[in-house]
Every structure is written in structure tokens, then in C-alpha cells.
């Protein structure tokens, strides 16, 4: 299998567990950042001609579009088939990330089809389909699931590169910026680790040519960052002198959610609860790994880790079961 591009690698992270048939705010942010990743791909692979900081698409880039159809869904709407259009890197990233909803949907389908053809992405029932409310009503919601091996390879590699000492490659600097803009840092790093990542970001911002150029650029929308108040107490981690890390821990790609799965028995023990949860997951076509079994079990479901917490819905007749809650890095 050919090596994945920056945009393809980021798409596997950003699209995992996103609803495939509707444009949620979370998925819009994911697609905007993935579109920006396409521009960074072209930039890293010398697909632009640069004159006085002005970038224009190199003629050879147009010839290279055919094997990667997703390139044209981003570049052509920006250039309107005019090869002479030019602007600074900031201009290109802004244009890509502010494409219309219709163009973003076309880009999503093209990128998703490309990854599906490589057996790296598939559509499955959304985890919410396991929730008592949706399960009993028969409502079907679809979501993307990234290939587990490739997803782990990319995310674990990123964690190691971000947390270890030493220079970052240009591709990893771009990935660090994409993580900041998409707000998915909190999915992969604990509070203490976020502080280390913030220092790495500041070092890139000060000492690398690409970092100086990239970390001063912001493409996220403030209204979509409103959820940042959820992690207000961690602002000290990201208010660095250069401002390069500002807002990077705020959780924007909120894909995982609370799901209540009812159990057959009214007061089941831990093993019976887990059995009922796993049976529902299997029935709905989800891939899982039990990481810890106990009163509160820990289960990795479709690349996301959940805690299975005993819970009851109180009503005329109490309904006992388990609530799956997304688990953040400790």
C-alpha cells in the first residue's frame, strides 16, 4: 500500500466516529482542517511556485491531481481553474477552510471514497444506535470508522513525536498545527502531556521556519470554539509568550458521547452487565476490545476508549444498565 499523505493521515483521525450522513458542527471543523491539510500537502511536496512569499499552483501539480481526486476538490474551487492565482500560505489555508458546505460535502465524499478504496475507512452504525432510546425506536445513524491498525499507528506515532525531545519534521509540525486548529489534542494527551506539547509548539513557533509561518495562522471559528470553556482551568498551559498554543486544548471534535445500554436483569452483576453491553455492540457491528473488566469496565470501541459505568434510568419502572462514557487520557 502506498504511503499516506498528510491529508489522508489527518482525515483518518478527524473522520473517525464522525456521522457520515449529516453535517454536524464537529464534522464541519474536521473537514475544514482536512481541507487545510490538503494545502499543506501541496506546500510540503513543492506543488506551489513561490515568489516573494506569494504561492501559485505549479503546473505539474495539476497533472498530478488525477490519482488523488481529493486534491482537485480543494484546489479547483479556490483557483477557479486559473493557474495564475496566488497568495500567501495564510490566504490558501483560509480559502480552503472556508469553502461552502456543498464543496466540503463533495470533498468529504471524494476523500472518504479514496480511503474506502484502500480499506482504511468504512461506514458503520453510529454508537448511538446502541442507546436504549435509539435502539428501541429503530432509528439508524451512520458513522465513519477508521482502520484500527492504521489509526493506532498514526496516533501513537504522533504522540511519540510530540512528546519526545528532538526536532520535528515539517510534516509533524503541520500535524501539530492541525491538531491545534481542530481541537482534538485532548483526545490523545493528558493534562501533563498537554503542557509538554505546548512547549514543543512554542519551540517550533520560535525556531523553525515553517513553525514561524504556520503557528501565527488561525483558521478555526470562534463560535465553534465556544466549548473551550469546558477546559477553562487549563488556559495556563496554552497562554505561551508567542501565543502559538492558544486554544489548542479546547475540545472541538467532540465525536464520542454518552450512550445508555439497558441490561436484561434488573440488578445484574458486573460480569452480566459487561456481557449485555458486548452483545449489543456485536449486534450493531462495532469492533471492541475490553481493556479492563470490573465494576467499571474499560472498553475500546471503534478506536475510542469508554468507561462502562453502572447506571439506572429512574421512572415508573426503573431501567438498569450501563452508561458508556468517553474516557479522556489521564
Short mmCIF file of N, CA and C in Angstrom, two decimals, residues 20 35 51 63 101 120 122 132 138 163 189 202-203 227 261 301 305 308 315 327:
data_model
loop_
_atom_site.label_atom_id
_atom_site.label_comp_id
_atom_site.label_asym_id
_atom_site.label_seq_id
_atom_site.Cartn_x
_atom_site.Cartn_y
_atom_site.Cartn_z
N UNK A 20 -21.61 10.12 9.14
CA UNK A 20 -21.30 10.13 7.71
C UNK A 20 -22.40 10.71 6.85
N UNK A 35 -9.27 19.97 4.78
CA UNK A 35 -9.07 20.76 3.55
C UNK A 35 -7.78 21.58 3.66
N UNK A 51 7.01 33.07 -5.04
CA UNK A 51 7.70 34.29 -5.43
C UNK A 51 7.31 35.39 -4.45
N UNK A 63 -1.23 18.24 -13.17
CA UNK A 63 -1.07 16.93 -13.82
C UNK A 63 -1.12 15.79 -12.80
N UNK A 101 -20.46 24.75 2.23
CA UNK A 101 -20.88 23.44 2.71
C UNK A 101 -20.98 22.44 1.56
N UNK A 120 -9.27 1.55 4.41
CA UNK A 120 -8.85 2.27 5.60
C UNK A 120 -10.01 2.99 6.28
N UNK A 122 -14.54 2.87 6.73
CA UNK A 122 -15.81 2.22 6.43
C UNK A 122 -16.94 2.94 7.16
N UNK A 132 -30.50 2.93 24.38
CA UNK A 132 -31.86 2.41 24.55
C UNK A 132 -32.88 3.19 23.73
N UNK A 138 -35.63 2.10 16.50
CA UNK A 138 -35.24 1.63 15.18
C UNK A 138 -34.59 2.69 14.30
N UNK A 163 5.89 14.20 22.09
CA UNK A 163 6.32 14.19 23.49
C UNK A 163 7.82 13.98 23.67
N UNK A 189 -3.92 13.37 24.54
CA UNK A 189 -2.92 13.76 25.52
C UNK A 189 -3.56 14.09 26.86
N UNK A 202 5.64 25.93 21.13
CA UNK A 202 6.33 27.21 21.27
C UNK A 202 7.73 27.16 20.67
N UNK A 203 8.42 26.04 20.86
CA UNK A 203 9.75 25.88 20.27
C UNK A 203 9.68 25.92 18.75
N UNK A 227 -17.02 25.93 23.09
CA UNK A 227 -16.92 24.83 24.05
C UNK A 227 -15.61 24.87 24.83
N UNK A 261 -26.98 1.65 27.65
CA UNK A 261 -27.36 0.31 27.19
C UNK A 261 -28.05 -0.42 28.34
N UNK A 301 -13.87 1.01 21.82
CA UNK A 301 -14.90 0.76 20.82
C UNK A 301 -14.63 1.63 19.60
N UNK A 305 -11.91 5.03 23.52
CA UNK A 305 -11.98 4.33 24.80
C UNK A 305 -13.13 4.87 25.65
N UNK A 308 -17.45 1.90 31.10
CA UNK A 308 -18.80 1.33 31.21
C UNK A 308 -19.25 1.44 32.66
N UNK A 315 -37.75 5.92 36.61
CA UNK A 315 -39.07 6.28 36.10
C UNK A 315 -40.11 5.46 36.84
N UNK A 327 -13.64 8.19 27.70
CA UNK A 327 -12.58 8.34 28.70
C UNK A 327 -11.46 9.19 28.13
#
